[in-house]
Tab-separated table of C-alpha atoms and ligand atoms in Angstrom:
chain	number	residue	atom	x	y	z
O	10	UNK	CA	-1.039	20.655	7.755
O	11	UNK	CA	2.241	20.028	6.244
O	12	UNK	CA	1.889	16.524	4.932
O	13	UNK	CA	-0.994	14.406	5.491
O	14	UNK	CA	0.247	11.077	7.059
O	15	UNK	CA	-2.181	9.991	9.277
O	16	UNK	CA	-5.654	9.953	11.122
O	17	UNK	CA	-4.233	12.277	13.830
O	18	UNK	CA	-3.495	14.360	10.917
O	19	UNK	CA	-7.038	15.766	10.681
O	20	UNK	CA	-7.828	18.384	13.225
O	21	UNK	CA	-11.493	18.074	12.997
O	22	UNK	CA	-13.053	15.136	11.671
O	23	UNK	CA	-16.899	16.510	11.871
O	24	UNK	CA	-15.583	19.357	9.721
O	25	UNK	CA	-13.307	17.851	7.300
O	26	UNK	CA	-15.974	15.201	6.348
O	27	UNK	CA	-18.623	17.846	6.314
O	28	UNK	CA	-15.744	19.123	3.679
O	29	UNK	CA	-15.520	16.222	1.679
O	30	UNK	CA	-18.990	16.133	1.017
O	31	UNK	CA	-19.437	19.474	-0.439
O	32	UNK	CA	-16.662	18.311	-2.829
O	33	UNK	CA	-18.826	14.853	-3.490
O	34	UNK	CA	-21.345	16.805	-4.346
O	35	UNK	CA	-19.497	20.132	-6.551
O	36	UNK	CA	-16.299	17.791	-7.924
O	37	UNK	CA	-14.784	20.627	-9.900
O	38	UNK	CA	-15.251	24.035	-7.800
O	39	UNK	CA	-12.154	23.886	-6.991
O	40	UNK	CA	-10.681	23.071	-10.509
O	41	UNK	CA	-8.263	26.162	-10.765
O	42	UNK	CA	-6.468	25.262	-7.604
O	43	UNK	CA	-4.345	22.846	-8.836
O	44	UNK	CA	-3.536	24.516	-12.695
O	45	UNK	CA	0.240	23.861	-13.647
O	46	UNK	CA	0.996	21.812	-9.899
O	47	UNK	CA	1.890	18.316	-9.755
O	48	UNK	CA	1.683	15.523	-8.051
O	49	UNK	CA	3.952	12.254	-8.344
O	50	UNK	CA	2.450	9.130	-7.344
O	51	UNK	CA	5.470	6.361	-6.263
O	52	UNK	CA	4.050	2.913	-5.774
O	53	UNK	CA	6.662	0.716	-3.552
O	54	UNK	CA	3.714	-2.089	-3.705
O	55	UNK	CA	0.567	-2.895	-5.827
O	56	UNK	CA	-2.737	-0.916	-5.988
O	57	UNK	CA	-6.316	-0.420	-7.713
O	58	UNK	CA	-8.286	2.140	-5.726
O	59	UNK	CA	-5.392	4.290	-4.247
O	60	UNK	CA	-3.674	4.766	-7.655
O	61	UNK	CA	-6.996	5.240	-9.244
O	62	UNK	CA	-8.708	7.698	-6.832
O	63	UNK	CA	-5.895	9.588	-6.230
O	64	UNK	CA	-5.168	10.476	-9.237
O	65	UNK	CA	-8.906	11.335	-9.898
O	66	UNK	CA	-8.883	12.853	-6.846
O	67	UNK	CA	-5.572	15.710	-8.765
O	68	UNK	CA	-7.820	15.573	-12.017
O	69	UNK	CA	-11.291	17.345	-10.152
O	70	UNK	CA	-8.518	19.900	-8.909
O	71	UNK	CA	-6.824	20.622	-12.418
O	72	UNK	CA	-3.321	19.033	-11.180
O	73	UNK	CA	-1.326	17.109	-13.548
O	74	UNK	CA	-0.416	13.295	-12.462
O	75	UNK	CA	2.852	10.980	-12.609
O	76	UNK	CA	3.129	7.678	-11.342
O	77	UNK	CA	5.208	5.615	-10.905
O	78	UNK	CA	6.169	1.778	-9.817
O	79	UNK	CA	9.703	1.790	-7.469
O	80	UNK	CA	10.261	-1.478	-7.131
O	81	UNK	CA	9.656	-2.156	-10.980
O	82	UNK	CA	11.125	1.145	-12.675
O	83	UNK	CA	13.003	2.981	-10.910
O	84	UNK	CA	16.695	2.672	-9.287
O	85	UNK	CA	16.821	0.470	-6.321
O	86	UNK	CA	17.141	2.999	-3.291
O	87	UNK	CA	19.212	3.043	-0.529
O	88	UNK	CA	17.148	4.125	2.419
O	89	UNK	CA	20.998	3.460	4.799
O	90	UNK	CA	22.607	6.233	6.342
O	91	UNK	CA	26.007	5.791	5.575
O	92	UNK	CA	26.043	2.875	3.651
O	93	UNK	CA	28.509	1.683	1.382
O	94	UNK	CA	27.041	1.113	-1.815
O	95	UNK	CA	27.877	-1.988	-3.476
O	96	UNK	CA	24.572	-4.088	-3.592
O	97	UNK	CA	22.088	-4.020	-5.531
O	98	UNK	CA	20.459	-0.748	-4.459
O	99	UNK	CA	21.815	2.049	-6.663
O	100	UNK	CA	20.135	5.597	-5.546
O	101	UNK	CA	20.270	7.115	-2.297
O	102	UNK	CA	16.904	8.793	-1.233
O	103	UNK	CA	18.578	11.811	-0.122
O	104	UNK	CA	18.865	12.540	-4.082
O	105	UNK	CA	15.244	10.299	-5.501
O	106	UNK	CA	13.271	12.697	-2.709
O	107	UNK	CA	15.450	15.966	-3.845
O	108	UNK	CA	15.315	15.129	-7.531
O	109	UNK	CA	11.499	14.119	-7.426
O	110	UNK	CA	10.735	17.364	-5.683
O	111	UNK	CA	12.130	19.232	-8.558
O	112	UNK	CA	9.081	17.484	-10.556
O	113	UNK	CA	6.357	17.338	-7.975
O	114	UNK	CA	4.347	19.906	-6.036
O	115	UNK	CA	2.900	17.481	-3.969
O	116	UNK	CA	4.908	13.678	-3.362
O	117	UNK	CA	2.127	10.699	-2.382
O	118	UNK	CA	3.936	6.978	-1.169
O	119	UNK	CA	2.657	3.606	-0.881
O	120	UNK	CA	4.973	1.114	1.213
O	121	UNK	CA	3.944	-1.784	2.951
O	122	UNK	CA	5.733	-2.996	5.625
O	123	UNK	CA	7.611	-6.070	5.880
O	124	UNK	CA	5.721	-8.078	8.325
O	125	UNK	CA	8.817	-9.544	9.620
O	126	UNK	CA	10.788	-6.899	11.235
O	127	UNK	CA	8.371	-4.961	13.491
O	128	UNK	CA	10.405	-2.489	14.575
O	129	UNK	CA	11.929	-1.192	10.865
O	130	UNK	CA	8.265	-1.376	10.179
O	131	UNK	CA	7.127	0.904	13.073
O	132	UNK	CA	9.815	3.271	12.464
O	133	UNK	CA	8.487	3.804	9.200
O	134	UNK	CA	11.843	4.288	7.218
O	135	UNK	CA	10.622	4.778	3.594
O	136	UNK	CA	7.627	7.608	4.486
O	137	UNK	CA	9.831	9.610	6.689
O	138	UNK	CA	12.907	9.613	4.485
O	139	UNK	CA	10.648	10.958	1.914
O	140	UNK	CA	9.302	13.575	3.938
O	141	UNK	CA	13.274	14.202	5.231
O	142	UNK	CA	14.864	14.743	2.177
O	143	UNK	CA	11.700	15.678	-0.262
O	144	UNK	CA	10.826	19.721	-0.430
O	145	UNK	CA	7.244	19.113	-1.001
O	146	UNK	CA	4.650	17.921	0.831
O	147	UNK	CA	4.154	13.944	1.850
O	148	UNK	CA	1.104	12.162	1.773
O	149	UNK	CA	0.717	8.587	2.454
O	150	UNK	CA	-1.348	6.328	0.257
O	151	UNK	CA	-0.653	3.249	2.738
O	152	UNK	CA	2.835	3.215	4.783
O	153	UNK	CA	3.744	-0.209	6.622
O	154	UNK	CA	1.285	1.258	9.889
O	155	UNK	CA	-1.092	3.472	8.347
O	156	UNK	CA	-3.798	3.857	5.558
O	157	UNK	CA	-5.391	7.641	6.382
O	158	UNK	CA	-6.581	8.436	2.998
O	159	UNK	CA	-9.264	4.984	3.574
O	160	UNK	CA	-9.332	5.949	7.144
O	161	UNK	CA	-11.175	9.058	6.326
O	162	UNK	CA	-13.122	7.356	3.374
O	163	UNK	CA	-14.468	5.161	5.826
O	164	UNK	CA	-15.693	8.165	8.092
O	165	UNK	CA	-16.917	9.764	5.171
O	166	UNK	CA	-19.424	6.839	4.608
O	167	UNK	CA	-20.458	6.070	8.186
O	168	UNK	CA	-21.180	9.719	8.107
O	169	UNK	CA	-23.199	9.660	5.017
O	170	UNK	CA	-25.312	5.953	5.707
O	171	UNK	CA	-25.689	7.097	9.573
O	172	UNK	CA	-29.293	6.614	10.419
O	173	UNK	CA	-28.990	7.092	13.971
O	174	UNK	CA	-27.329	9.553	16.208
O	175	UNK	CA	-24.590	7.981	17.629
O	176	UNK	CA	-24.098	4.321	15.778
O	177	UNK	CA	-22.601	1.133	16.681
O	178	UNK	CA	-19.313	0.444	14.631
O	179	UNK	CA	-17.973	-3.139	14.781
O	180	UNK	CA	-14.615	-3.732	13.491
O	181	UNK	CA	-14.320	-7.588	12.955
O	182	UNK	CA	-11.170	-9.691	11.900
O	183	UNK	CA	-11.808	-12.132	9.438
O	184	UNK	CA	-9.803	-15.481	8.265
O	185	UNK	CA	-7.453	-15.147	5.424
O	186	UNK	CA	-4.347	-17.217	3.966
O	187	UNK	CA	-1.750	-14.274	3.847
O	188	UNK	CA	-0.065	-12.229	6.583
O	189	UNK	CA	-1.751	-9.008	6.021
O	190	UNK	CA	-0.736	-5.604	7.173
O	191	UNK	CA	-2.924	-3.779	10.298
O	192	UNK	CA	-2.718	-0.425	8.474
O	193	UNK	CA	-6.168	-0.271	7.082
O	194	UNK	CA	-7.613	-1.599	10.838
O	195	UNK	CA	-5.300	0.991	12.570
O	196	UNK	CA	-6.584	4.054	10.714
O	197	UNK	CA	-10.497	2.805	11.170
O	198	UNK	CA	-10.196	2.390	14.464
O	199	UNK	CA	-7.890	5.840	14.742
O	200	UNK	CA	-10.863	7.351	12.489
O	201	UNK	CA	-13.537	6.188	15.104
O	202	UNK	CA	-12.065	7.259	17.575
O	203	UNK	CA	-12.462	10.754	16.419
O	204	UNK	CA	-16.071	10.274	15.656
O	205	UNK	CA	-19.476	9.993	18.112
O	206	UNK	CA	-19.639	6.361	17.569
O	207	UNK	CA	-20.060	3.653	19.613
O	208	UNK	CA	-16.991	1.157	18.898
O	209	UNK	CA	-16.185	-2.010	19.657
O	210	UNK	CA	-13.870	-4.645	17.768
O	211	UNK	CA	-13.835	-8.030	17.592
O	212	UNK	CA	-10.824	-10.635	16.599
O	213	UNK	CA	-9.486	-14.194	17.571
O	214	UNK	CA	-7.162	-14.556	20.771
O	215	UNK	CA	-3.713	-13.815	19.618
O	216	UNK	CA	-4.974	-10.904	17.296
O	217	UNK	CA	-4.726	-7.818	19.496
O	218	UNK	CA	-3.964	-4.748	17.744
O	219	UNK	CA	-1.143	-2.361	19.097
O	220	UNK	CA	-2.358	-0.989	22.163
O	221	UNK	CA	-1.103	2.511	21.392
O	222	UNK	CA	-3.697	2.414	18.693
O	223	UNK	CA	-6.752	0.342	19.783
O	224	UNK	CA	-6.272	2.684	23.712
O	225	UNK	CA	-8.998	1.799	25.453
O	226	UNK	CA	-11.332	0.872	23.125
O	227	UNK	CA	-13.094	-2.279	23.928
O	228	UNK	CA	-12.295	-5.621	22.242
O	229	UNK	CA	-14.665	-8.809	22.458
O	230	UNK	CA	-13.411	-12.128	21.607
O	231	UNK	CA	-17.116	-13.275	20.751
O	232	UNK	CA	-18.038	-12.194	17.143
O	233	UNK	CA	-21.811	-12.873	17.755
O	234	UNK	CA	-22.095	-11.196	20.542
O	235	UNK	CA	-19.889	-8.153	19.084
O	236	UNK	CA	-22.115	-7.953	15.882
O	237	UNK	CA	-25.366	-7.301	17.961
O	238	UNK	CA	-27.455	-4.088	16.841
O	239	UNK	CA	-24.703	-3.248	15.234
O	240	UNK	CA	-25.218	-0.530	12.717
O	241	UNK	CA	-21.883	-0.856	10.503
O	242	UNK	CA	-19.999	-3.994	10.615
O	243	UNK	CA	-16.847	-3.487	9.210
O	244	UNK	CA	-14.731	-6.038	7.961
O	245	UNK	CA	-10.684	-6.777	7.934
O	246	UNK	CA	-7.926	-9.503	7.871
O	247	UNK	CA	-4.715	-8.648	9.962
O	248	UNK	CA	-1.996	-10.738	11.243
O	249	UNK	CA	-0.902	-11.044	14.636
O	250	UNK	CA	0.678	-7.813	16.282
O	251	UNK	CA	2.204	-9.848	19.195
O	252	UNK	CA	3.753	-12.725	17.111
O	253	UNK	CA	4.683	-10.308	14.390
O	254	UNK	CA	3.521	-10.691	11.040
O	255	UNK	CA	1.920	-14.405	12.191
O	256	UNK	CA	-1.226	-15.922	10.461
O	257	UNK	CA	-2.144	-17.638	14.090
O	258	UNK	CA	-6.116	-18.710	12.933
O	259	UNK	CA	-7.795	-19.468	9.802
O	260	UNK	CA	-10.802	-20.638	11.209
O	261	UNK	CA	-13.797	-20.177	8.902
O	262	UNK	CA	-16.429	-19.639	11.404
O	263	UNK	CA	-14.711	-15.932	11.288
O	264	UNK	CA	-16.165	-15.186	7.964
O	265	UNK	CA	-18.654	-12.922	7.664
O	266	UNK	CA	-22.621	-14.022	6.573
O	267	UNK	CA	-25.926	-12.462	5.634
O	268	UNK	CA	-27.279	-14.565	8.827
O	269	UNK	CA	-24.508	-12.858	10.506
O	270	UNK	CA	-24.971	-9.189	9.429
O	271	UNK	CA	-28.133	-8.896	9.901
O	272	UNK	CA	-29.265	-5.375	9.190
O	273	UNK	CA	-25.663	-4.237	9.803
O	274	UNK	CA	-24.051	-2.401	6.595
O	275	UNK	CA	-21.418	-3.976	5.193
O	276	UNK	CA	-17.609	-2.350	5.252
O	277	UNK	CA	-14.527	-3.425	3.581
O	278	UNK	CA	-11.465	-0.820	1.987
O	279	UNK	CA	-11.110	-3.882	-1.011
O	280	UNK	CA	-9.639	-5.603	-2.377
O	281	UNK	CA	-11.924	-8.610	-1.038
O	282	UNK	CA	-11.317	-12.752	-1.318
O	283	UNK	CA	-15.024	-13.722	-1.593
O	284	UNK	CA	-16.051	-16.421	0.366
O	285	UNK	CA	-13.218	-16.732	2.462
O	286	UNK	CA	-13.468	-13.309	4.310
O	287	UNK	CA	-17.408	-12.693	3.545
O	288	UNK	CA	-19.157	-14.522	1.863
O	289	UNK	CA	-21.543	-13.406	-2.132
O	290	UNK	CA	-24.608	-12.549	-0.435
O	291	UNK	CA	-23.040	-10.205	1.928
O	292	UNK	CA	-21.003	-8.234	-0.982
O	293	UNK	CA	-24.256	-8.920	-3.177
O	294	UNK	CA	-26.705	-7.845	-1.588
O	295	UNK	CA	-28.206	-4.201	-0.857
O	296	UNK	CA	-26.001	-3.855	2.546
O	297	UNK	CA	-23.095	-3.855	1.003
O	298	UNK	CA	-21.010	-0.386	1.506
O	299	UNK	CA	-18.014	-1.510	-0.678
O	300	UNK	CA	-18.130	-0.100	-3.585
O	301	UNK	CA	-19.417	3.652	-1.798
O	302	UNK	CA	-16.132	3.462	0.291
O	303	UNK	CA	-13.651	2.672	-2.593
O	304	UNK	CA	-15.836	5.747	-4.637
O	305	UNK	CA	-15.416	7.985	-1.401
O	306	UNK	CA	-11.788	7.466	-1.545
O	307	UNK	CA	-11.825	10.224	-4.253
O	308	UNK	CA	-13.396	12.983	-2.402
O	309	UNK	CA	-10.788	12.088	0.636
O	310	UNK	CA	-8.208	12.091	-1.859
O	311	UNK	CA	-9.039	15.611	-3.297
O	312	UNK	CA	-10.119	17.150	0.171
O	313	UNK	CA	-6.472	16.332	1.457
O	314	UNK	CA	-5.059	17.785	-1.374
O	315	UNK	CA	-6.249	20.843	-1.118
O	316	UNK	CA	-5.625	21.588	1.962
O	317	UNK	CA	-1.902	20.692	0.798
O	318	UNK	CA	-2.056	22.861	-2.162
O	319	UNK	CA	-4.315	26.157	-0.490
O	320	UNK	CA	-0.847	25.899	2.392
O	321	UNK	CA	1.034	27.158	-0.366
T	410	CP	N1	-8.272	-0.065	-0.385
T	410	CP	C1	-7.127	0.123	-1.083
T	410	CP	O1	-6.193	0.780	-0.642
T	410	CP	O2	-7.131	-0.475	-2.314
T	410	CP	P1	-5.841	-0.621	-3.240
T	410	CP	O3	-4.854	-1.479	-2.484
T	410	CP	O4	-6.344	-1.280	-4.499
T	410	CP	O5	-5.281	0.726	-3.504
């Protein structure tokens, strides 16, 4: 693995979680891996868990950690080919990615996507003219499309709260007052995919995911029905795919309950609106899978890293 960029990154999900755990449960074995390497941290958009784990994540391996926030520190960059200049953007990438590289072993990016231009979004300018013109190895802590480092988080906890063999896995939309991204929903459902789950998700009319993504998994439009002996319910706002970037529905009856839930464990990557996408008893109560994810996101963190530092 050269850089680690998405859920179809990961070869072998069984074996990469089974992985992860052993570093859950021996944090520092691999300590000396990382003496005197480096990795930068460069933070296009805001963050608690990704900037937090991930740099834990470089700690448990002995590598040292800079971060820092683009669009408040640095240089504007120019991301053009070719263009002239004379606005307000100051630094070409071609020389950040080059010059960071001379800094960094490893390079890690968070950029949202614009949620108005689809296709500048799907072509996912700013994470592949990083890994263009950086030396080092990418890895994506959310680009506009993808989130894989909470993508395998997530597996990592279905995995470890599995009671039975194969369990159901509900991944429901929820109403929120912001056009959210679909990276975090893309990468669950690209993570269950890879896993012996049985997956179904559930949204509003008008939410569809991309089809390249969601494939043939199936998609009810009936949350109730969706929820039933379900094992894992988790839980996600994203706006519409097909009217780009469009909050279509707000309807409350979307958010999630304890009557609701039932027995089902409750998912969410955080950060959360209470009461508006689930409500206190749900992220109160002894369901809740929350805060296991967002401490999981460490040992995903740490396992993709070394694989990135052991390739040399
Ligand atoms: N889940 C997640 O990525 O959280 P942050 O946005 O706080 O990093």
């Amino acid at each position: 693995m050269k850089n680690y960029t998405s859920i179809n990154d990961i070869d072998n999900i069984g074996v990469w979680i089974k992985e992860a755990k052993m570093l859950k449960a021996d944090p520092y074995i691999y300590k000396g891996l990382g003496t005197n390497k480096t990795i930068g941290l460069f933070f296009f958009n805001a963050s608690l868990r990704t900037r937090l784990s991930t740099q834990k994540a470089a700690f448990n391996l002995g590598m040292n950690t800079m971060v820092m926030n683009v669009s408040g520190d640095a240089w504007g960059i120019e991301f053009g080919d070719g263009t002239i200049m004379n606005g307000t953007t100051a630094e070409h990438i071609k020389e950040a990615a080059a010059v960071v590289s001379q800094y960094c072993d490893i390079i890690a990016v968070r950029a949202f996507p614009t949620l108005s231009d689809k296709e500048k979004d799907e072509s996912e300018y700013i994470l592949k003219s990083f890994i263009q013109y950086a030396t080092v190895p990418v890895v994506s802590m959310e680009s506009a499309t993808e989130h894989p480092l909470q993508g395998l988080a997530d597996a990592i906890t279905i995995s470890e709260h599995s009671i039975s063999k194969r369990p159901k896995v509900v991944l429901s939309w929820a109403p929120h007052v912001k056009s959210l991204p679909h990276a975090v929903a893309n990468s669950f459902i690209q993570s269950m995919q890879k896993m012996d789950v049985e997956f179904i998700i559930t949204h509003p009319k008008g939410y569809e995911l991309n089809p390249k993504i969601t494939k043939n998994t199936t998609v009810s439009y009936n949350q109730e029905e969706a929820f039933k002996d379900a094992d894992f319910v988790y839980v996600k706002n994203w706006s519409s795919y097909s009217d780009y970037g469009k909050v279509l529905n707000t309807d409350s009856n979307w958010m999630v309950t304890k009557n609701k839930l039932g027995n089902a464990k409750f998912m969410h990557c955080l950060p959360v609106r209470r009461n508006l996408i689930v409500e206190d008893a749900v992220l109160d109560g002894e369901n809740s899978l929350v805060i296991e994810q967002a401490n999981n996101r460490t040992y995903a963190a740490q396992l993709v890293l070394k694989k990135l530092l052991e390739n040399g």
